[in-house]
XYZ file of C-alpha atoms in Angstrom:
653
model
C -69.810 -83.515 -144.909
C -67.419 -82.185 -147.548
C -64.350 -82.074 -145.246
C -65.053 -84.778 -142.647
C -61.609 -84.864 -141.069
C -61.268 -81.096 -140.712
C -64.660 -80.789 -139.028
C -64.489 -83.872 -136.848
C -64.848 -82.952 -133.145
C -62.103 -83.830 -130.684
C -61.633 -84.025 -126.919
C -58.515 -82.672 -125.216
C -58.681 -83.707 -121.607
C -62.146 -82.711 -120.443
C -62.554 -80.024 -123.097
C -64.631 -80.565 -126.223
C -63.275 -78.992 -129.431
C -65.846 -78.682 -132.215
C -63.394 -79.114 -135.112
C -59.710 -79.323 -136.007
C -59.252 -75.668 -137.075
C -56.962 -73.763 -134.713
C -56.491 -70.016 -134.883
C -52.766 -69.424 -134.475
C -51.539 -66.810 -131.993
C -50.686 -63.632 -133.921
C -49.391 -60.395 -132.446
C -51.960 -57.639 -133.069
C -51.020 -54.565 -130.992
C -54.740 -54.294 -130.160
C -54.268 -54.304 -126.378
C -54.030 -51.014 -124.535
C -50.653 -49.342 -124.133
C -50.638 -50.647 -120.542
C -51.211 -54.221 -121.701
C -54.871 -54.418 -120.737
C -57.512 -56.165 -122.816
C -59.221 -53.551 -125.001
C -62.636 -53.482 -126.612
C -60.916 -53.772 -130.004
C -59.132 -56.939 -128.904
C -62.356 -58.506 -127.614
C -64.210 -57.696 -130.843
C -61.359 -59.085 -132.961
C -61.341 -62.458 -131.203
C -65.141 -62.638 -130.968
C -65.351 -62.305 -134.754
C -63.001 -65.278 -135.236
C -64.845 -67.362 -132.641
C -68.151 -66.648 -134.415
C -66.427 -67.658 -137.626
C -66.323 -71.272 -136.515
C -62.747 -72.030 -135.442
C -62.543 -74.973 -133.067
C -59.801 -73.499 -130.931
C -58.361 -70.011 -130.571
C -54.901 -69.528 -129.109
C -54.776 -65.912 -127.991
C -51.637 -64.020 -128.987
C -48.507 -64.021 -126.847
C -49.067 -62.465 -123.429
C -46.153 -60.968 -121.536
C -45.426 -63.059 -118.411
C -42.873 -60.876 -116.613
C -43.083 -57.280 -115.403
C -39.547 -56.437 -116.534
C -37.597 -56.775 -119.811
C -40.352 -58.843 -121.387
C -42.497 -56.505 -123.434
C -41.926 -56.676 -127.196
C -44.381 -54.134 -128.547
C -46.183 -50.898 -127.698
C -49.510 -52.650 -127.117
C -48.692 -56.220 -126.134
C -51.157 -58.128 -124.009
C -49.955 -58.566 -120.401
C -50.686 -61.335 -117.914
C -48.138 -60.675 -115.170
C -50.433 -58.958 -112.632
C -53.683 -59.868 -110.911
C -55.389 -56.784 -112.347
C -55.024 -58.213 -115.875
C -57.421 -61.047 -115.039
C -60.559 -58.893 -115.292
C -59.929 -58.003 -118.924
C -58.733 -61.512 -119.732
C -62.027 -62.813 -118.376
C -63.890 -60.560 -120.824
C -61.744 -61.923 -123.619
C -62.395 -65.502 -122.522
C -66.146 -64.805 -122.478
C -66.083 -63.449 -126.041
C -64.405 -66.618 -127.289
C -66.218 -69.225 -125.193
C -69.646 -67.672 -125.722
C -69.282 -68.453 -129.405
C -68.600 -72.152 -128.847
C -64.830 -72.028 -129.218
C -62.100 -73.567 -127.059
C -59.882 -70.787 -125.633
C -56.158 -70.970 -124.885
C -53.724 -68.120 -124.299
C -50.050 -68.127 -125.205
C -47.496 -67.243 -122.515
C -44.264 -65.721 -123.764
C -40.970 -64.060 -122.918
C -38.950 -62.767 -125.887
C -35.515 -62.818 -124.268
C -32.950 -61.315 -126.610
C -35.631 -60.646 -129.238
C -37.024 -57.786 -127.154
C -35.866 -54.298 -128.084
C -34.932 -51.925 -125.276
C -37.314 -49.390 -126.864
C -40.222 -51.552 -125.676
C -38.887 -53.650 -122.787
C -37.368 -50.658 -120.970
C -33.810 -51.829 -120.536
C -31.122 -54.212 -121.702
C -32.752 -57.443 -122.923
C -31.913 -60.695 -121.168
C -31.022 -64.115 -122.569
C -29.359 -67.408 -121.648
C -26.080 -66.020 -123.021
C -24.873 -62.554 -123.984
C -25.273 -63.142 -127.722
C -27.116 -60.508 -129.744
C -29.922 -61.297 -132.145
C -28.636 -60.157 -135.572
C -32.014 -58.520 -136.260
C -32.514 -56.688 -132.943
C -28.745 -55.972 -132.704
C -28.711 -55.387 -128.956
C -26.360 -57.410 -126.779
C -28.457 -59.017 -124.036
C -27.419 -59.537 -120.451
C -26.874 -63.163 -119.400
C -29.463 -64.322 -116.909
C -28.405 -65.447 -113.456
C -29.697 -68.678 -111.919
C -31.935 -66.635 -109.607
C -33.398 -64.716 -112.558
C -34.026 -67.920 -114.492
C -35.921 -69.324 -111.533
C -37.948 -66.126 -111.220
C -38.933 -66.087 -114.890
C -39.956 -69.726 -114.549
C -42.182 -68.727 -111.643
C -43.575 -65.902 -113.791
C -44.692 -68.444 -116.398
C -46.361 -70.566 -113.722
C -48.113 -67.578 -112.128
C -49.273 -66.454 -115.568
C -50.840 -69.895 -116.052
C -52.670 -69.450 -112.753
C -54.025 -66.093 -113.952
C -55.151 -67.642 -117.223
C -56.916 -70.361 -115.269
C -58.524 -67.757 -113.003
C -59.734 -65.849 -116.078
C -61.441 -69.035 -117.264
C -59.273 -70.081 -120.197
C -59.349 -73.766 -121.124
C -55.588 -73.868 -121.296
C -52.287 -72.152 -121.920
C -49.624 -72.476 -124.552
C -45.963 -72.046 -123.637
C -44.123 -70.174 -126.395
C -40.902 -72.108 -127.015
C -40.535 -71.197 -130.689
C -39.450 -68.457 -133.112
C -36.273 -67.575 -131.220
C -38.009 -66.457 -128.017
C -36.449 -66.999 -124.587
C -37.261 -70.687 -124.134
C -36.153 -71.410 -127.706
C -32.924 -69.555 -126.875
C -32.319 -71.951 -123.982
C -32.962 -74.964 -126.235
C -30.634 -73.965 -129.090
C -26.838 -74.361 -128.843
C -26.430 -71.261 -131.017
C -27.946 -69.027 -128.350
C -27.178 -71.022 -125.214
C -23.487 -71.242 -124.380
C -23.893 -71.547 -120.626
C -21.642 -73.841 -118.609
C -24.015 -74.476 -115.725
C -27.014 -76.775 -115.324
C -28.927 -74.824 -118.002
C -26.378 -75.231 -120.782
C -24.369 -77.836 -122.640
C -26.255 -81.100 -123.053
C -29.792 -81.216 -124.409
C -31.099 -82.369 -121.025
C -29.602 -79.231 -119.493
C -30.829 -76.949 -122.271
C -34.426 -78.147 -121.915
C -34.353 -77.954 -118.121
C -35.896 -74.454 -118.070
C -38.849 -75.508 -120.229
C -39.440 -78.790 -118.407
C -39.327 -77.100 -114.986
C -42.095 -74.731 -116.129
C -44.159 -77.587 -117.569
C -43.810 -79.781 -114.493
C -44.867 -76.985 -112.116
C -47.908 -76.024 -114.198
C -48.927 -79.630 -114.608
C -48.618 -80.289 -110.896
C -50.380 -77.113 -109.758
C -53.051 -76.938 -112.480
C -53.790 -80.537 -113.512
C -57.055 -79.679 -115.304
C -55.588 -76.999 -117.563
C -54.894 -77.852 -121.221
C -51.157 -77.456 -121.704
C -49.761 -76.844 -125.190
C -46.196 -76.034 -126.202
C -45.399 -74.169 -129.387
C -42.021 -75.597 -130.277
C -39.625 -74.954 -133.112
C -39.010 -78.269 -134.829
C -36.317 -76.608 -136.926
C -34.700 -73.215 -136.253
C -33.261 -73.219 -139.785
C -29.998 -71.656 -138.600
C -26.581 -73.179 -138.000
C -26.290 -74.645 -134.482
C -29.968 -73.994 -133.900
C -32.527 -76.466 -132.635
C -32.878 -79.102 -135.349
C -35.203 -82.126 -135.715
C -32.912 -84.769 -134.147
C -32.972 -82.812 -130.883
C -36.396 -81.214 -131.154
C -38.033 -84.629 -131.481
C -36.358 -85.658 -128.230
C -37.737 -82.473 -126.658
C -41.223 -83.446 -127.892
C -40.921 -86.853 -126.255
C -39.752 -85.275 -123.000
C -42.692 -82.890 -123.103
C -45.109 -85.773 -123.579
C -43.614 -87.551 -120.575
C -43.945 -84.330 -118.543
C -47.686 -84.220 -119.215
C -48.052 -81.778 -122.111
C -51.362 -82.217 -123.948
C -50.354 -80.892 -127.402
C -47.318 -79.992 -129.502
C -47.852 -76.944 -131.723
C -45.211 -77.224 -134.444
C -43.381 -74.096 -135.546
C -40.120 -73.177 -137.240
C -37.703 -70.341 -137.815
C -36.493 -67.395 -135.775
C -35.959 -63.705 -136.429
C -32.480 -64.694 -137.571
C -33.594 -67.384 -140.026
C -35.447 -64.839 -142.119
C -38.255 -66.342 -144.166
C -38.917 -69.577 -142.289
C -41.186 -68.250 -139.533
C -43.432 -65.776 -141.400
C -43.311 -66.962 -144.980
C -43.402 -64.777 -148.090
C -45.858 -65.447 -150.902
C -43.481 -67.708 -152.842
C -43.599 -70.560 -150.313
C -45.854 -73.474 -151.324
C -48.969 -74.372 -149.394
C -48.198 -76.540 -146.390
C -44.457 -76.493 -147.050
C -43.567 -77.334 -143.430
C -46.163 -79.991 -142.675
C -43.308 -82.516 -142.927
C -42.018 -81.221 -139.582
C -45.291 -82.009 -137.821
C -45.405 -85.365 -139.563
C -42.073 -86.248 -137.968
C -43.362 -85.167 -134.555
C -46.522 -87.204 -135.073
C -44.380 -90.317 -135.484
C -42.416 -89.542 -132.314
C -45.256 -88.851 -129.833
C -48.782 -90.025 -129.071
C -50.288 -86.682 -128.041
C -52.077 -84.377 -130.522
C -49.927 -82.424 -132.960
C -50.850 -79.094 -134.556
C -49.451 -78.186 -137.955
C -49.789 -75.267 -140.346
C -47.904 -72.840 -142.506
C -49.304 -71.250 -145.688
C -52.341 -73.552 -145.603
C -55.052 -71.869 -147.635
C -57.639 -74.387 -148.820
C -59.987 -76.560 -146.734
C -59.300 -79.438 -149.103
C -55.563 -79.356 -148.412
C -56.147 -79.084 -144.662
C -58.515 -82.055 -144.746
C -55.989 -84.112 -146.698
C -53.323 -83.483 -144.056
C -55.582 -84.815 -141.343
C -56.851 -87.708 -143.453
C -53.279 -88.848 -144.057
C -52.532 -88.769 -140.331
C -49.797 -86.178 -140.715
C -51.233 -84.093 -137.848
C -54.272 -83.868 -135.586
C -55.100 -80.152 -135.918
C -54.383 -77.484 -138.522
C -53.617 -73.920 -137.545
C -54.619 -70.954 -139.661
C -53.089 -67.533 -139.226
C -53.372 -64.957 -141.976
C -56.373 -66.687 -143.651
C -58.432 -65.944 -140.537
C -57.383 -62.306 -140.692
C -58.599 -62.154 -144.283
C -61.852 -63.991 -143.550
C -62.853 -64.852 -139.970
C -65.731 -66.913 -141.402
C -63.288 -69.282 -143.170
C -64.282 -72.327 -141.022
C -68.039 -71.780 -141.316
C -67.853 -71.274 -145.064
C -65.606 -74.309 -145.511
C -67.909 -76.506 -143.407
C -70.826 -75.518 -145.665
C -68.788 -76.190 -148.805
C -68.824 -72.505 -149.813
C -65.139 -72.293 -150.641
C -65.707 -69.666 -153.338
C -67.211 -67.447 -150.639
C -63.954 -67.421 -148.649
C -62.160 -64.105 -149.100
C -58.594 -65.228 -149.857
C -55.463 -64.028 -148.141
C -53.114 -62.729 -150.846
C -49.980 -63.249 -148.704
C -48.998 -59.601 -149.038
C -47.857 -59.723 -145.376
C -49.099 -56.202 -144.800
C -50.467 -57.402 -141.453
C -47.013 -58.541 -140.360
C -45.459 -55.335 -141.629
C -47.827 -53.374 -139.388
C -46.798 -55.514 -136.431
C -43.085 -54.993 -137.122
C -43.715 -51.234 -137.179
C -45.458 -51.342 -133.814
C -48.874 -50.611 -135.326
C -52.196 -52.351 -134.877
C -52.403 -54.913 -137.653
C -54.627 -54.373 -140.675
C -55.530 -56.553 -143.666
C -55.396 -55.554 -147.319
C -58.378 -57.683 -148.324
C -60.446 -57.407 -145.129
C -61.018 -53.768 -144.153
C -62.926 -54.846 -141.036
C -59.858 -56.290 -139.323
C -59.181 -54.156 -136.262
C -62.268 -52.085 -137.022
C -64.877 -54.664 -135.999
C -66.501 -52.394 -133.420
C -67.056 -49.540 -135.842
C -67.897 -51.440 -139.003
C -69.998 -54.229 -137.522
C -72.350 -51.675 -135.989
C -72.731 -49.322 -138.930
C -76.353 -48.738 -139.761
C -78.304 -49.482 -142.905
C -80.007 -46.855 -144.974
C -83.462 -45.922 -143.702
C -84.229 -44.464 -147.125
C -83.385 -46.951 -149.936
C -81.862 -44.448 -152.309
C -79.620 -44.978 -155.300
C -75.849 -45.066 -155.558
C -73.679 -44.889 -158.642
C -70.161 -46.320 -158.490
C -67.890 -45.396 -161.387
C -64.999 -47.813 -161.817
C -64.847 -51.583 -161.341
C -61.404 -52.051 -159.809
C -60.923 -53.280 -156.238
C -62.026 -49.975 -154.677
C -65.098 -49.700 -156.883
C -66.124 -53.318 -156.412
C -65.819 -53.011 -152.635
C -67.762 -49.741 -152.680
C -70.586 -51.326 -154.688
C -70.760 -54.257 -152.268
C -70.741 -51.895 -149.312
C -73.505 -49.649 -150.636
C -75.716 -52.540 -151.741
C -75.148 -54.353 -148.453
C -76.416 -51.334 -146.546
C -79.680 -51.162 -148.446
C -78.728 -48.699 -151.175
C -79.640 -49.701 -154.726
C -76.351 -49.570 -156.569
C -75.260 -49.281 -160.191
C -71.625 -50.144 -160.963
C -70.272 -48.613 -164.146
C -67.073 -49.991 -165.726
C -65.754 -48.801 -169.076
C -63.858 -52.027 -169.755
C -65.514 -55.288 -170.685
C -64.429 -56.882 -167.408
C -64.166 -56.036 -163.733
C -60.939 -55.923 -161.742
C -59.120 -52.800 -162.882
C -55.379 -53.359 -162.472
C -55.816 -56.602 -160.533
C -55.081 -58.893 -163.528
C -51.789 -57.052 -164.113
C -50.935 -57.227 -160.409
C -51.612 -60.977 -160.479
C -49.280 -61.673 -163.406
C -45.820 -61.643 -161.717
C -44.561 -64.846 -160.103
C -46.405 -65.905 -156.922
C -49.041 -63.174 -157.226
C -51.812 -65.478 -158.442
C -53.712 -65.007 -155.171
C -54.608 -61.510 -156.369
C -56.467 -63.183 -159.245
C -58.240 -65.370 -156.657
C -59.266 -62.217 -154.792
C -60.540 -60.629 -157.987
C -62.658 -63.699 -158.795
C -64.003 -63.746 -155.239
C -65.057 -60.096 -155.397
C -66.733 -60.621 -158.769
C -68.491 -63.718 -157.371
C -69.865 -61.644 -154.500
C -70.922 -58.817 -156.804
C -72.806 -61.127 -159.134
C -74.861 -62.374 -156.181
C -75.320 -59.043 -154.448
C -78.001 -57.447 -156.583
C -75.694 -54.697 -157.832
C -76.581 -53.551 -161.366
C -73.257 -54.170 -163.149
C -72.815 -52.335 -166.443
C -69.662 -53.296 -168.317
C -68.210 -51.605 -171.369
C -69.892 -48.309 -170.560
C -68.079 -44.988 -170.229
C -69.426 -42.411 -167.838
C -71.228 -39.477 -169.417
C -73.298 -36.848 -167.613
C -76.529 -38.199 -169.105
C -76.095 -41.327 -166.945
C -76.922 -39.122 -163.969
C -80.311 -38.490 -165.534
C -80.842 -42.222 -166.093
C -79.831 -43.409 -162.617
C -80.642 -40.274 -160.594
C -78.222 -41.290 -157.849
C -78.328 -39.870 -154.343
C -74.539 -40.316 -154.160
C -71.786 -40.976 -156.695
C -68.624 -42.850 -155.747
C -65.736 -42.323 -158.169
C -63.210 -45.173 -158.236
C -61.576 -44.710 -161.622
C -58.154 -45.740 -160.391
C -54.855 -44.631 -161.883
C -52.822 -44.878 -165.050
C -49.071 -45.347 -165.534
C -46.857 -42.349 -166.082
C -45.708 -42.139 -169.685
C -42.310 -42.101 -171.334
C -40.710 -38.761 -170.422
C -38.345 -39.038 -173.418
C -40.560 -39.340 -176.496
C -39.213 -39.437 -179.999
C -36.532 -42.096 -179.575
C -37.293 -45.032 -181.865
C -33.962 -46.808 -181.620
C -35.395 -49.228 -179.073
C -38.816 -50.621 -178.285
C -40.629 -48.699 -175.531
C -43.405 -50.319 -173.496
C -45.307 -49.778 -170.283
C -44.919 -52.378 -167.541
C -48.697 -52.849 -167.519
C -48.634 -53.779 -171.213
C -46.130 -56.501 -170.385
C -48.036 -57.833 -167.385
C -51.417 -57.855 -169.116
C -50.027 -59.702 -172.144
C -50.694 -56.920 -174.629
C -46.986 -57.048 -175.471
C -45.472 -60.507 -175.685
C -42.233 -60.411 -177.649
C -39.365 -58.302 -176.338
C -35.718 -57.999 -177.272
C -32.953 -58.630 -174.737
C -31.554 -56.914 -172.885
C -34.765 -55.532 -171.443
C -34.146 -52.360 -169.460
C -36.766 -51.727 -166.784
C -36.710 -48.068 -165.804
C -38.135 -47.741 -162.321
C -37.240 -50.061 -159.460
C -40.302 -49.706 -157.305
C -42.635 -52.600 -156.582
C -44.063 -52.650 -160.129
C -40.672 -52.423 -161.817
C -39.128 -55.180 -159.697
C -42.091 -57.512 -160.128
C -42.049 -56.868 -163.884
C -38.342 -57.710 -163.943
C -39.100 -60.911 -162.011
C -41.815 -61.746 -164.546
C -39.457 -61.161 -167.491
C -36.518 -62.979 -165.928
C -38.690 -66.066 -165.506
C -39.230 -65.939 -169.278
C -35.440 -66.032 -169.724
C -35.006 -62.443 -170.834
C -31.807 -60.657 -169.911
C -33.052 -57.896 -167.613
C -31.615 -54.758 -166.039
C -33.278 -52.373 -163.579
C -32.472 -48.668 -163.311
C -33.728 -46.977 -160.142
C -32.983 -43.439 -158.952
C -33.393 -44.286 -155.267
C -30.835 -46.162 -153.167
C -33.057 -49.216 -152.646
C -35.324 -51.260 -154.857
C -38.976 -51.668 -153.849
C -38.297 -49.561 -150.761
C -41.950 -49.428 -149.716
C -42.546 -53.170 -150.016
C -43.150 -55.445 -147.017
C -39.802 -56.849 -145.875
C -40.440 -60.607 -146.159
C -41.822 -60.540 -149.692
C -39.236 -57.938 -150.668
C -36.393 -60.155 -149.484
C -37.751 -63.124 -151.416
C -38.141 -60.948 -154.520
C -34.608 -59.556 -154.235
C -33.271 -63.112 -153.851
C -35.051 -64.175 -157.048
C -33.759 -61.181 -159.008
C -30.222 -61.918 -157.870
C -30.539 -65.615 -158.647
C -31.854 -64.816 -162.138
C -28.885 -62.572 -162.866
C -30.889 -59.353 -163.119
C -28.486 -56.395 -163.290
C -29.437 -53.724 -160.753
C -28.413 -50.073 -161.007
C -29.583 -48.012 -158.020
C -28.857 -44.326 -157.339
C -29.100 -43.960 -161.105
C -31.209 -41.245 -162.686
C -32.151 -41.432 -166.368
C -31.324 -38.123 -168.061
C -31.996 -38.917 -171.701
C -32.436 -41.697 -174.233
C -30.714 -41.021 -177.524
C -29.762 -43.335 -180.361
C -30.278 -46.462 -178.300
C -28.234 -45.185 -175.376
C -29.635 -44.557 -171.925
C -27.785 -41.673 -170.286
C -27.786 -41.978 -166.513
C -26.326 -39.975 -163.650
C -25.015 -42.104 -160.806
C -25.313 -41.008 -157.160
C -26.528 -37.572 -158.287
C -22.988 -36.674 -159.280
C -22.186 -34.494 -162.265
C -20.443 -37.260 -164.162
C -22.494 -39.164 -166.728
C -22.291 -42.822 -167.530
C -23.617 -44.100 -170.811
C -25.103 -47.520 -171.220
C -25.768 -48.905 -174.697
C -28.957 -50.809 -175.346
C -28.073 -53.343 -178.008
C -31.317 -53.799 -179.955
C -33.101 -54.172 -176.639
C -36.432 -53.093 -175.190
C -37.220 -50.380 -172.655
C -39.977 -50.983 -170.104
C -41.277 -47.993 -168.172
C -42.319 -48.500 -164.545
C -41.887 -45.029 -163.099
C -45.153 -44.825 -161.240
C -48.820 -44.003 -161.609
C -50.962 -40.891 -161.614
C -54.622 -40.575 -160.565
C -57.198 -41.015 -163.326
C -59.350 -38.243 -161.866
C -61.009 -36.716 -164.939
C -64.462 -38.055 -164.053
C -64.136 -36.801 -160.492
C -63.278 -33.315 -161.735
C -66.130 -33.399 -164.237
C -68.629 -34.258 -161.514
C -67.700 -31.254 -159.399
C -70.131 -29.155 -161.432
C -73.019 -31.611 -160.989
C -75.699 -31.222 -158.269
C -75.026 -34.582 -156.600
C -72.793 -35.603 -153.652
C -69.550 -37.091 -154.974
C -66.995 -39.199 -153.101
C -63.605 -40.098 -154.600
C -61.896 -43.241 -153.332
C -58.842 -45.320 -154.147
C -56.113 -44.362 -156.577
C -58.177 -41.737 -158.377
C -57.871 -39.666 -155.214
C -54.242 -40.548 -154.459
C -52.160 -43.468 -155.717
C -51.640 -45.877 -152.808
C -52.661 -49.402 -153.777
C -55.227 -52.093 -153.000
C -55.300 -51.799 -149.226
C -56.406 -48.195 -149.050
C -58.754 -48.576 -152.010
C -60.605 -51.527 -150.478
C -60.818 -49.759 -147.104
C -62.206 -46.604 -148.693
C -64.610 -48.699 -150.751
C -65.975 -50.343 -147.617
C -66.176 -46.978 -145.841
C -68.085 -45.474 -148.779
C -71.163 -47.468 -147.805
C -71.193 -45.986 -144.317
C -70.684 -42.487 -145.731
C -73.637 -42.974 -148.081
C -75.875 -44.260 -145.278
C -75.114 -41.269 -143.087
C -75.863 -38.930 -145.973
C -79.179 -40.567 -146.914
C -80.350 -40.887 -143.326
C -79.457 -37.269 -142.589
C -81.192 -35.771 -145.611
C -84.203 -38.079 -145.322
């Protein structure tokens, strides 16, 4: 076996676990708005169980009926009626050979009144700087009741047939708030010393262990809060030892809180396995199994962690959103077949917005019911896909996979569209991995790939397609101030693709959206002096918050000069004339033998689509050629194009 440690079975109590891959609990917003298990939720977890994970820890379930809910569609486990749906969920996981746990949680001060229905509660009346709502301090009676809620939730999980439960004591949630001096300033038996601060958690553990001795009991614990006066390793290791003595079966190592920023849900710049050292310390302190994870992408790296004895299990989060078949493919040694997570964090951004999560690279996430049951073409017709970027490649795979003979036409000598440019900025190399993966799949799919060929109407005569999918993408908007030759003018794409290599400092990037900021990051790493001019109040305003924060930190650290609320009016004689804050006064800035880089947006490359309107063939436009939006929408529309073609061919016979 290629990864013998990762795929070595294990026994936890009386439960057999087929391998060491654990699906981490991730908030999905796939439950119903009343907290019931939905068909979408069942299909989502069934897909990951079929994918070969050894253990699935179902996302955090709300244990209390009041002041506990943290989202519009959070899973609930605080009433007997929830057990029926939870049993369906258990069946979907267990029927596919996977060990099933469910996480029990109370957010405390990290619940917003918008969702929990009132003033949040906490050990002490100290607001979370992110939620910004002052919580009410819990009374002793309320603490005891919430403890009972956790225990009763464990009983319901047991009744539903789960193998075990995980107590959420991480990421700044209620139990973590009790453990950390920063959030627990009580003067009673639940505050002060560490033994007092971990009393709440240990009381819950001891009751569950006593009442449900056969249930697997895991605790997800922050080993480091990464905030001043938070829970830190010297104390968290003592908590781990106390948990072992109390009868806990596993420690699931976590880190960071809402307040700590980037340490709980990492941006793309964090290295693979950056926090395994925390689990390694726990492993030395206890004798029970330890779960580690955090930005782990490759089966080889995961296997090395286990081989070195740094942990006993490895959790995967976002990689299993991108490809639920990750474990099966890794076990067979088909690592190139794994669709890579690009760490865009779009899934987390959806969750923060209160939406059902989606994945940029996996359009089936959250749509398993619809897409897994789409039919194949009864009539094996022909499809023509014009454009070999991400939308076009996905469309070709989708059509071919549904039994439609497909020709993919790309005018360049390579596939990928703008993906190579998108992969050029720092920490974006995973986009190149995705591009290679999609090409790998295409080359094995049977699609007729024709590179270096422009579309002309006579191709319709050659192919005689039953449907044409246009995925010609977009092109950058040009320089709106032509004629000025006092400074070098370039497009951001020319910089990122390497067509332009030598610039003159200072480099002025006009346009502070995602492309402009990432281009500035790319140039700053090459030691250019860089400035950004952006007409809006914020840079990269539409970017996911975690990656945006990391990017802004890098720009600041590199000394990039940022001018927001600044509109470019003219470029004359090497001077960029800008208007600040839309006021009538003008401020001139002199470019001293520098370069100007334009990153002011993109426009659809829709000429082929317009040309085809006069042709007697069904035409579907997808991706940026329809409207500029980015990879996520293009890949989704590419996948959906196959279903649209099938319906058309089956209907017309």
